[in-house]
Coordinates of N, CA, C and O in Angstrom, one line a residue:
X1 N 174.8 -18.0 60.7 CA 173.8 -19.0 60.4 C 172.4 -18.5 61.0 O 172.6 -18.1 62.1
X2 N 171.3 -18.5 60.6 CA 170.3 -17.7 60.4 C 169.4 -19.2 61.4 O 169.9 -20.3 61.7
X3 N 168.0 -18.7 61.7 CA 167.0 -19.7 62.4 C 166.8 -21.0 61.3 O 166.8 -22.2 61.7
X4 N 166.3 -20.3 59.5 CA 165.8 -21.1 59.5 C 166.7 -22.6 59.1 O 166.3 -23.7 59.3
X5 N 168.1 -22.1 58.4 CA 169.3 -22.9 58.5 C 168.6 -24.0 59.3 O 168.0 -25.0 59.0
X6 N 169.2 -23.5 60.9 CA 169.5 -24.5 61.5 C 168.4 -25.4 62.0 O 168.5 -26.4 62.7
X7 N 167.1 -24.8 61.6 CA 166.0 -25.5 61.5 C 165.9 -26.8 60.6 O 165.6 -28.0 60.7
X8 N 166.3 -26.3 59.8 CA 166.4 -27.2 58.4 C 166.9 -28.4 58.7 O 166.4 -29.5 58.4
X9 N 168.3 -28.3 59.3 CA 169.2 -29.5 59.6 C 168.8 -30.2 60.5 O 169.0 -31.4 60.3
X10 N 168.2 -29.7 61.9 CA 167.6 -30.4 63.0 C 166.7 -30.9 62.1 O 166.9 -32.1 61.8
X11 N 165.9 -30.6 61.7 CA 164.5 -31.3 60.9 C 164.8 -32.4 60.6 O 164.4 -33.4 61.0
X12 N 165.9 -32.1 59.4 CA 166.3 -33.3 58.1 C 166.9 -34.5 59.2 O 166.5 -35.6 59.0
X13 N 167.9 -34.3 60.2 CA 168.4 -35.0 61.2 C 167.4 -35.9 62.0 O 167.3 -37.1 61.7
X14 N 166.8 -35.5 62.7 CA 165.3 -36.1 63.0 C 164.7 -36.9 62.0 O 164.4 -38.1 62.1
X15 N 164.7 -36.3 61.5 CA 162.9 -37.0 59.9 C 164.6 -38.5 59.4 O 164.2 -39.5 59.0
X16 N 165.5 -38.3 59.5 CA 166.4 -39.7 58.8 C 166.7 -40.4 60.0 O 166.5 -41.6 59.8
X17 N 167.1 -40.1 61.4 CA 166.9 -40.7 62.5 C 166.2 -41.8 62.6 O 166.5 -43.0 62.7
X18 N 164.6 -41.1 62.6 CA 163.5 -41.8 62.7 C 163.4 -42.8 61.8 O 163.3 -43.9 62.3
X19 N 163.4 -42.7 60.5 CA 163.5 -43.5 59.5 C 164.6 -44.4 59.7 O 164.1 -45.4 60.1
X20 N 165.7 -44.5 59.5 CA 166.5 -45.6 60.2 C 166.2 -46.1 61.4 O 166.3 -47.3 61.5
X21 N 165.7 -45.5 62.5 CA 165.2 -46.4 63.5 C 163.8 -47.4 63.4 O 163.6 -48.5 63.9
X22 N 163.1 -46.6 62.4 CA 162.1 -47.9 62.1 C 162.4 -48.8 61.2 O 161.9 -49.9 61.3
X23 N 163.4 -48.6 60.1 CA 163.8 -49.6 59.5 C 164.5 -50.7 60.0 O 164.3 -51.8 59.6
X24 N 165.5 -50.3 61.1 CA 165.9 -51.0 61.8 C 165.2 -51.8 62.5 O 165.6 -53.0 62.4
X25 N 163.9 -51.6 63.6 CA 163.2 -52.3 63.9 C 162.6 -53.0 63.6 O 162.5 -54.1 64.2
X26 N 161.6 -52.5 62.2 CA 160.9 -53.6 62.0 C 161.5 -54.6 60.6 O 160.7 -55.5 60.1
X27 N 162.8 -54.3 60.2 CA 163.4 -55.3 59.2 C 164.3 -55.8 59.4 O 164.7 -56.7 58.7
X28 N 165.3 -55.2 60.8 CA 166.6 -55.8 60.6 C 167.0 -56.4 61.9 O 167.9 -57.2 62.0
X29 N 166.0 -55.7 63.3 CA 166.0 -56.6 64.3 C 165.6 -57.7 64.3 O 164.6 -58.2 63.8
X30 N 167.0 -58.4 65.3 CA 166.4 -60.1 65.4 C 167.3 -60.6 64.2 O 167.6 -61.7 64.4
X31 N 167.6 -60.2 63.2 CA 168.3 -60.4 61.9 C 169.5 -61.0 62.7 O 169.8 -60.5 63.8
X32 N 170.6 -62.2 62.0 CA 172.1 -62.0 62.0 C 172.9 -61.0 61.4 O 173.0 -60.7 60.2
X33 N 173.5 -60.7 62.2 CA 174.4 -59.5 62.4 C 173.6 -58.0 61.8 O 173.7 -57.4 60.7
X34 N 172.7 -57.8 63.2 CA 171.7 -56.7 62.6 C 172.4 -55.0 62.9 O 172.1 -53.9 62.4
X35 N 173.5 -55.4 64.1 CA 174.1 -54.3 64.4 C 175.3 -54.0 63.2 O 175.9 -52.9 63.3
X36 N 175.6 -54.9 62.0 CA 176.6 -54.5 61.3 C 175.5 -53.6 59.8 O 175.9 -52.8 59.0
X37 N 174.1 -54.3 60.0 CA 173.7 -54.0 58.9 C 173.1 -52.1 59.0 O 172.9 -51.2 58.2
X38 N 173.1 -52.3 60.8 CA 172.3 -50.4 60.6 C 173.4 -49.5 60.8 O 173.4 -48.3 60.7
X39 N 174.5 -50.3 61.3 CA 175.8 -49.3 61.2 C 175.8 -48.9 59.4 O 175.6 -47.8 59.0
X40 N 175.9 -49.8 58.7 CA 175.9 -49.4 57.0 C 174.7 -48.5 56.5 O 174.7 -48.0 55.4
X41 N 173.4 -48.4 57.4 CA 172.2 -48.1 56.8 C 172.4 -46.6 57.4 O 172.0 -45.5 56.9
X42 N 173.3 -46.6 58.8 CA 173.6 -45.4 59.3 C 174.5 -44.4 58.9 O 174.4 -43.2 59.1
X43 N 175.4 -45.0 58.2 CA 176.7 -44.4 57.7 C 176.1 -44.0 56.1 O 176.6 -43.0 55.5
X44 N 175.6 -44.5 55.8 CA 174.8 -44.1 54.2 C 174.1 -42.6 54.9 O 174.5 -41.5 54.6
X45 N 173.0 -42.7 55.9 CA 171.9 -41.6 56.1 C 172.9 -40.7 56.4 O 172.9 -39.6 55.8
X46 N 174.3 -40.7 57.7 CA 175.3 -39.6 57.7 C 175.8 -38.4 56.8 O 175.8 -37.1 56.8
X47 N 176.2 -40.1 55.6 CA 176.7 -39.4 54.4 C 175.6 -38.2 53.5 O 176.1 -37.2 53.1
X48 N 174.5 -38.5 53.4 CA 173.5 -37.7 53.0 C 173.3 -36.9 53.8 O 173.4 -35.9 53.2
X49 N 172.8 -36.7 55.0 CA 172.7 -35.5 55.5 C 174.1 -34.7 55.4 O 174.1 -33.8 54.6
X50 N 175.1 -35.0 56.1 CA 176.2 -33.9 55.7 C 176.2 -33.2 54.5 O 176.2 -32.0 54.6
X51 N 176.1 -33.8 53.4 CA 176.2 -33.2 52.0 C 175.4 -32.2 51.8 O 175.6 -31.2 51.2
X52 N 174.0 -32.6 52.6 CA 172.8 -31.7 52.3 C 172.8 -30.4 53.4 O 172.1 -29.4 53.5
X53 N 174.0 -31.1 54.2 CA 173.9 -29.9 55.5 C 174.9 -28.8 55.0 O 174.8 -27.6 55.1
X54 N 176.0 -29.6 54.4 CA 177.1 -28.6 54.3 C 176.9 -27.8 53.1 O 177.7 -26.9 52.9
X55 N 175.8 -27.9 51.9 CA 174.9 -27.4 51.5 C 174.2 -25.6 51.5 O 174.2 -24.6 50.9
X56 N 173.6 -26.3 52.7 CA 172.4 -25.3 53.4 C 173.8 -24.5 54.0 O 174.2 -23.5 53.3
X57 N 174.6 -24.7 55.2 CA 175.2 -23.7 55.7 C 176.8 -23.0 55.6 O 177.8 -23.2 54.9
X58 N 176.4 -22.1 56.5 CA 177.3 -20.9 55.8 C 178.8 -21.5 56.6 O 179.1 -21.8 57.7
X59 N 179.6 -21.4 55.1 CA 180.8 -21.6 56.0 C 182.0 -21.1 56.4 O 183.0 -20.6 55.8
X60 N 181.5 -21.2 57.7 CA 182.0 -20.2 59.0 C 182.2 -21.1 60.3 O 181.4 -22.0 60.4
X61 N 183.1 -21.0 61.2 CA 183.4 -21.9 62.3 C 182.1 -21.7 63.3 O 182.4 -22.2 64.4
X62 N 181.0 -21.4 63.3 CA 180.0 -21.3 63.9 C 179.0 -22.0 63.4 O 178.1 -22.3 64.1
X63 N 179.1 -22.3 61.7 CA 178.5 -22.9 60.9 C 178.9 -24.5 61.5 O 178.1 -25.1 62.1
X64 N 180.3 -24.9 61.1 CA 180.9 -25.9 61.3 C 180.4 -26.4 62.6 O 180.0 -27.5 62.5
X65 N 180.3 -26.0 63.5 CA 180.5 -26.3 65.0 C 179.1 -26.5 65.3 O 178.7 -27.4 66.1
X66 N 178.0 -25.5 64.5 CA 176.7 -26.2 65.0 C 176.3 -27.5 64.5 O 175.4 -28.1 65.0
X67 N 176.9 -27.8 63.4 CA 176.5 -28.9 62.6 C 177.6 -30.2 63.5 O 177.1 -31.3 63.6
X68 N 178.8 -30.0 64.0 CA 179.1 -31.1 64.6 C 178.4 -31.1 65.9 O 178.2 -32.3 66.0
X69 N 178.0 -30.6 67.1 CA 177.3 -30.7 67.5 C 175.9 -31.3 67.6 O 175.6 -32.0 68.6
X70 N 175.0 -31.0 66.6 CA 174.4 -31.7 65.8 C 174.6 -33.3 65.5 O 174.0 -34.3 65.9
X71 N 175.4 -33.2 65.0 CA 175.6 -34.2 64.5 C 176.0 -35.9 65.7 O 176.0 -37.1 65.5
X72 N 176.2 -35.0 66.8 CA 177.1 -36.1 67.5 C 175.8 -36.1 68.9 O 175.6 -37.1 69.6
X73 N 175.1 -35.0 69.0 CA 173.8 -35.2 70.0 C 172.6 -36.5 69.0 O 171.8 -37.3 69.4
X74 N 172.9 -36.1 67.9 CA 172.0 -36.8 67.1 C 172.3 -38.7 66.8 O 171.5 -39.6 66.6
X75 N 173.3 -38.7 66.8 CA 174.5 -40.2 66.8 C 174.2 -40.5 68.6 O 173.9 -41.7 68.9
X76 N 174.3 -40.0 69.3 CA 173.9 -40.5 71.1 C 172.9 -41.3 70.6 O 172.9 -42.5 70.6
X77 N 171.6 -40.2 70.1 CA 170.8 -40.6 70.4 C 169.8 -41.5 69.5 O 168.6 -41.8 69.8
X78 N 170.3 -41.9 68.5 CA 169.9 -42.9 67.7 C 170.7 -44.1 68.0 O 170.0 -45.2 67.9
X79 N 172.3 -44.2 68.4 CA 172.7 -45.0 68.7 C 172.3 -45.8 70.2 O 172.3 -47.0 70.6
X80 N 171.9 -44.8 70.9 CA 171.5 -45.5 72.6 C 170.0 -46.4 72.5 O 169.7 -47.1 73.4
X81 N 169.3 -46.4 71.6 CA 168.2 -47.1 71.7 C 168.6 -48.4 71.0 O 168.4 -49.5 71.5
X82 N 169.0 -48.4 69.9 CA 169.8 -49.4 68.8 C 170.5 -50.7 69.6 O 170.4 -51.9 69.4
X83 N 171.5 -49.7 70.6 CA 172.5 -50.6 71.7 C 171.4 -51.3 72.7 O 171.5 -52.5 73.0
X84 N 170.4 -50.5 73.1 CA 169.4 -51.7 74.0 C 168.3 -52.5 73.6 O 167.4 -53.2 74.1
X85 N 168.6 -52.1 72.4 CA 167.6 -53.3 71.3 C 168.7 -54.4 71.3 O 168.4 -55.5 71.9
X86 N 169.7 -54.3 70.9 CA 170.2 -55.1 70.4 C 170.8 -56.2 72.1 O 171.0 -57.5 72.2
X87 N 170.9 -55.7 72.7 CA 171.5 -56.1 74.0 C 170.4 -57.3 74.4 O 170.7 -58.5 74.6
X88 N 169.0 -56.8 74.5 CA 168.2 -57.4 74.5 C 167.6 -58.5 73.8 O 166.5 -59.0 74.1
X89 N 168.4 -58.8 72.4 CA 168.0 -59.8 71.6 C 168.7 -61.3 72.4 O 168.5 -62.5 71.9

């Protein structure tokens, strides 16, 4: 797996992150049952980036492994902000 690969996917991971977290914020916090609605808005953006990741890279257990990695630093960290939004409603 090459630099710009794994550029690509951090990028795309980020740039949907962010976008789910503002949509979340400014449309669905405060909402009833707003943690069931960005789990579904989250699990949609998952489904799309995987497709477009497993795509891009080469598959090889190094391929695999950077992308779950990826995948699960990137899930911490969209979900830990989400959890103290919502805690604090």
């Amino acid at each position: 797996m090459n630099f710009r690969d794994i550029f690509i996917i951090v990028f795309l991971i980020t740039f949907l992150n962010s976008v789910v977290y503002i949509l979340f914020k400014k449309y669905l916090h405060g909402k009833p049952d707003a943690g069931m609605k960005f789990l579904a808005v989250n699990i949609l953006k998952d489904i799309i980036w995987l497709i477009v990741s497993l795509s891009i890279i080469d598959k090889t257990k190094e391929g695999f492994l950077s992308l779950v990695i990826c995948f699960i630093v990137a899930s911490f960290l969209i979900y830990l902000p989400v959890i103290k939004l919502i805690n604090r409603s």
